C-alpha cells in the first residue's frame, strides 16, 4: 500500500499547506513520530552550531584569501619589474653583440662599453666576449666581484653550467640564461650569480657569445621595488627551493592557517621570466591582523549561541513529552485514513436496492463529484453519460441480479465538468462479518492513458514500418542460431525474395560472426536464453563493404546485435548500395594519379633550364677530355698512364650525367602507387639532389638537418620526393621574388622524429627566407587553381596536401616573424611511422584531398 504524502490532501485556500501537514502528521506511525520528535530538535541544534562554525570559517577563509591575493599581486608586480630589468640588460647585451658581429667594436671599445654597463647597473658583475672556440677575447669584471669570476683574455671557458649554456646558445642561436651558479671565493663565501649568453652571428655562422653575469643578490636589491620589500620578506630561490638571496622565516604547519587564532602569514612564489623555472621569487607577508578571534564580536556570538542551544534543548524535552501523550490517541485514526486514502483505484459500494452507500477519495477524484453528492443516490447516477444511460442501466440490473462478468467490463464515465474518460469496472459481492451479503462492491480503474498509449504505439508501429519500407537500404533481422527471418523490408524482398539465405550470405561475406543453425532450431526455445546480452546489444555497429555477384552491386553491410521483442538475441543487417560511390572513388584515384604524374612533369619542365645547365657541365668536361686526348694521340705526346687517367675522368663525368638523367627519369615516369618501407634519409637525399639544381639557379643556399637513426616509413617514395621538391622549389621562388640579399637567400630542410596525438611520426619542415604569405594567400592556400605566380597553375600545393593526407599525415604553413616583420615561411608536414589501417583499399589509393595552390 502506497504511503500518502502531504500533497494528496485537500484543504481550504490559505490554510492548505498547514492543514496538509497536520493530516500527514496524524497519519504517521507512532514509531516514526517518536523518531522525528527525538531527532528533530537535536538536528536543529547541530545545524545551528554548524552554521555558526561555518560562518566563522568563511570569515577566516575570506581573510586568508584576501591576504593571499595581495601577496600574489605584489609578487607578480615584483616579478614584472625584475623581468623588465633583465630584458633591458639583455637588449643592451644584444646591441653590443650586434656591434661585435658587425666588426664595429674592437677589444678596447668592448671593454669601454662593458665598463659603462657594469658601472651603470650594479647588479651586472661582468661582461665577457667569448669566441666560437670558448676562449675569452675580452672581459670586464666589476671591482665588487669575486676574484674567481675574473677571466683573462685567452683563457678557456670553464666546464660545467657555463659550458652547457654556451652550447645551448650556439645551437639555438638566441639568448640563453643559465641556472643560478654558486661561486666560492677564498673566504668560502657563497656568491650566487646568473649568466646570460647572447650568441654572435658572422654571416650565418656562430662566432661566439657575449656573456653577462648578474649578481642574484643585486637583482633582489635593485630589481624588487621598495614598497614590496617593506611589506614582505622577499627572497630569490633556485628550483630546489634553496635561498639564493634574501631571507625567509622558517616554514610552519600549513594546516594551522585555517584555525581562527592562527597568525601564519601568507606566501607566494613565481618563476622569474625570462630566466624560467631555474630562478623563483618568493615573498611572505608580515601578519599584522588579529583575525576574527581578536574581536569582541566573536565572543558575543559564542555566548548567544550557547544560550540558544540551551533553549533548544529545553524545548526539545518539552515537545517530546507532549508528543508521547498524543501517540496512543491518534495511532488508530492515522492507520485507517492511510489505508482509505492511499488507494489509487476508485471504490463504490451499492446496497441490494442499487443505492450508493460508500465511495472512496479516489472514486471522487476520478468523477469530480464529492462524497456527499454521490452517497444515497440511485440510478441514473450523475457520472453516467446521457447517450450511454440505457446500456449502463442494463449493466446495473445484471449486477444487482448477480450476472457479473468475471473479467470486468469497459464503460465510459462522465466527470462533473462534462469530460468523458474510459474506465474498467469489476464487481464482487459485499459480505458482512456474519457472512450475509449486504450489497455489491465495485472497483473502477481509469484506462484512458493505457488506451491512448496503445493507440500511439499502433500508429508509431505503422509509421516505423512505412519508413523502413521506404528506405533505400535492405534491412533484415534474424535470430542467432535459427533460419527464421523475423523482419525484411521492401528492398530486401526485391533483392533476395524474402528468404533468410540472403541475410546469411551478407553476414558470411561481410565476415560478421554468426551462429550456425542446429537441430535445436526446430524447438521454440532460444538456445542463447539465459546468457547476458547487454555487452552485445550495446556494442558498436560492424561495417564492411562487399561485392554481391548475384546482384552485380557493391554493398555496404552494417550489422549489430539486438534483443528482439520476445527476448531472443537477434542480428540486424542493413545493406546499402554503394556501387556509384565505388565507381566515383575509382575515378578519383585514377584522376589523382594522373594529376600527380602531370605535376611532376610540370615541375621538371619548370626546372628544364637548370637541369640543362647541370648536364652541360659534365658534357663540356667530357668534350674537353676527348679533344685533349685526340690532340695528344695525334701528336704522339701521351703515354698509356696519362691516357688511362684521362679516360677515367671522362667516365666519371659521363657517370655523373647519367645519374642526373636517371634521377629525372625515375622522378617523372608514371607508375602505379607503390607503398613500401622507405628509408627517410635516402628519400630526402634524392629530393635534395633534384631540388638543389633549381635552387642554385636562383642563387639560393640549401641546408639540411636529418636526425640520426630514423625509422623507415610506409610510403610511396616518389610521391614524398615530389612533395619535398615542390616545397623547396616554392621556397626558392619566394626568396627570388622577395629579392633577398645573398646572405639571406637560404632554404633549410629539417627532418626529425616527433610524437603527435600519442602517435610516432616523422616531421618534414621546409623553411625559407622569403616574404612569407599574406592573409589573403593564407586563406586560399589550398584552393584549386589559385596561384600567386604569373605562370603558376595552382595545383602544386593541392597535390602536395593530397599526397600527404593519402599517407594519413597532415600539412600546414605558417609565417616566420622577427618582431612584427615577416622574415620567411615554414611549410611542415608529418607522416606516421606506422600508418593506421584504411577503411577500404579505394580510400587508401584515392584520397579526396582539399584543394591548393602551387
XYZ file of C-alpha atoms in Angstrom, residues 10 44 90 132 225 281 292 299 317-318 325 513 558 577 628 713 794 844:
18
model
C -7.423 18.836 0.168
C 18.303 21.716 14.723
C 69.512 41.581 -22.407
C 83.466 30.249 -31.034
C 60.548 47.630 -5.551
C 60.934 34.913 -6.451
C 38.253 37.133 13.820
C 32.830 36.150 21.927
C 12.497 17.836 26.109
C 9.087 19.524 26.498
C 0.990 11.719 25.276
C 30.384 -13.952 -36.860
C 26.292 -2.885 -41.292
C 24.013 0.051 -52.440
C 92.664 16.794 -75.440
C 58.070 4.745 -43.131
C 47.597 26.457 -58.792
C 43.870 4.487 -49.317
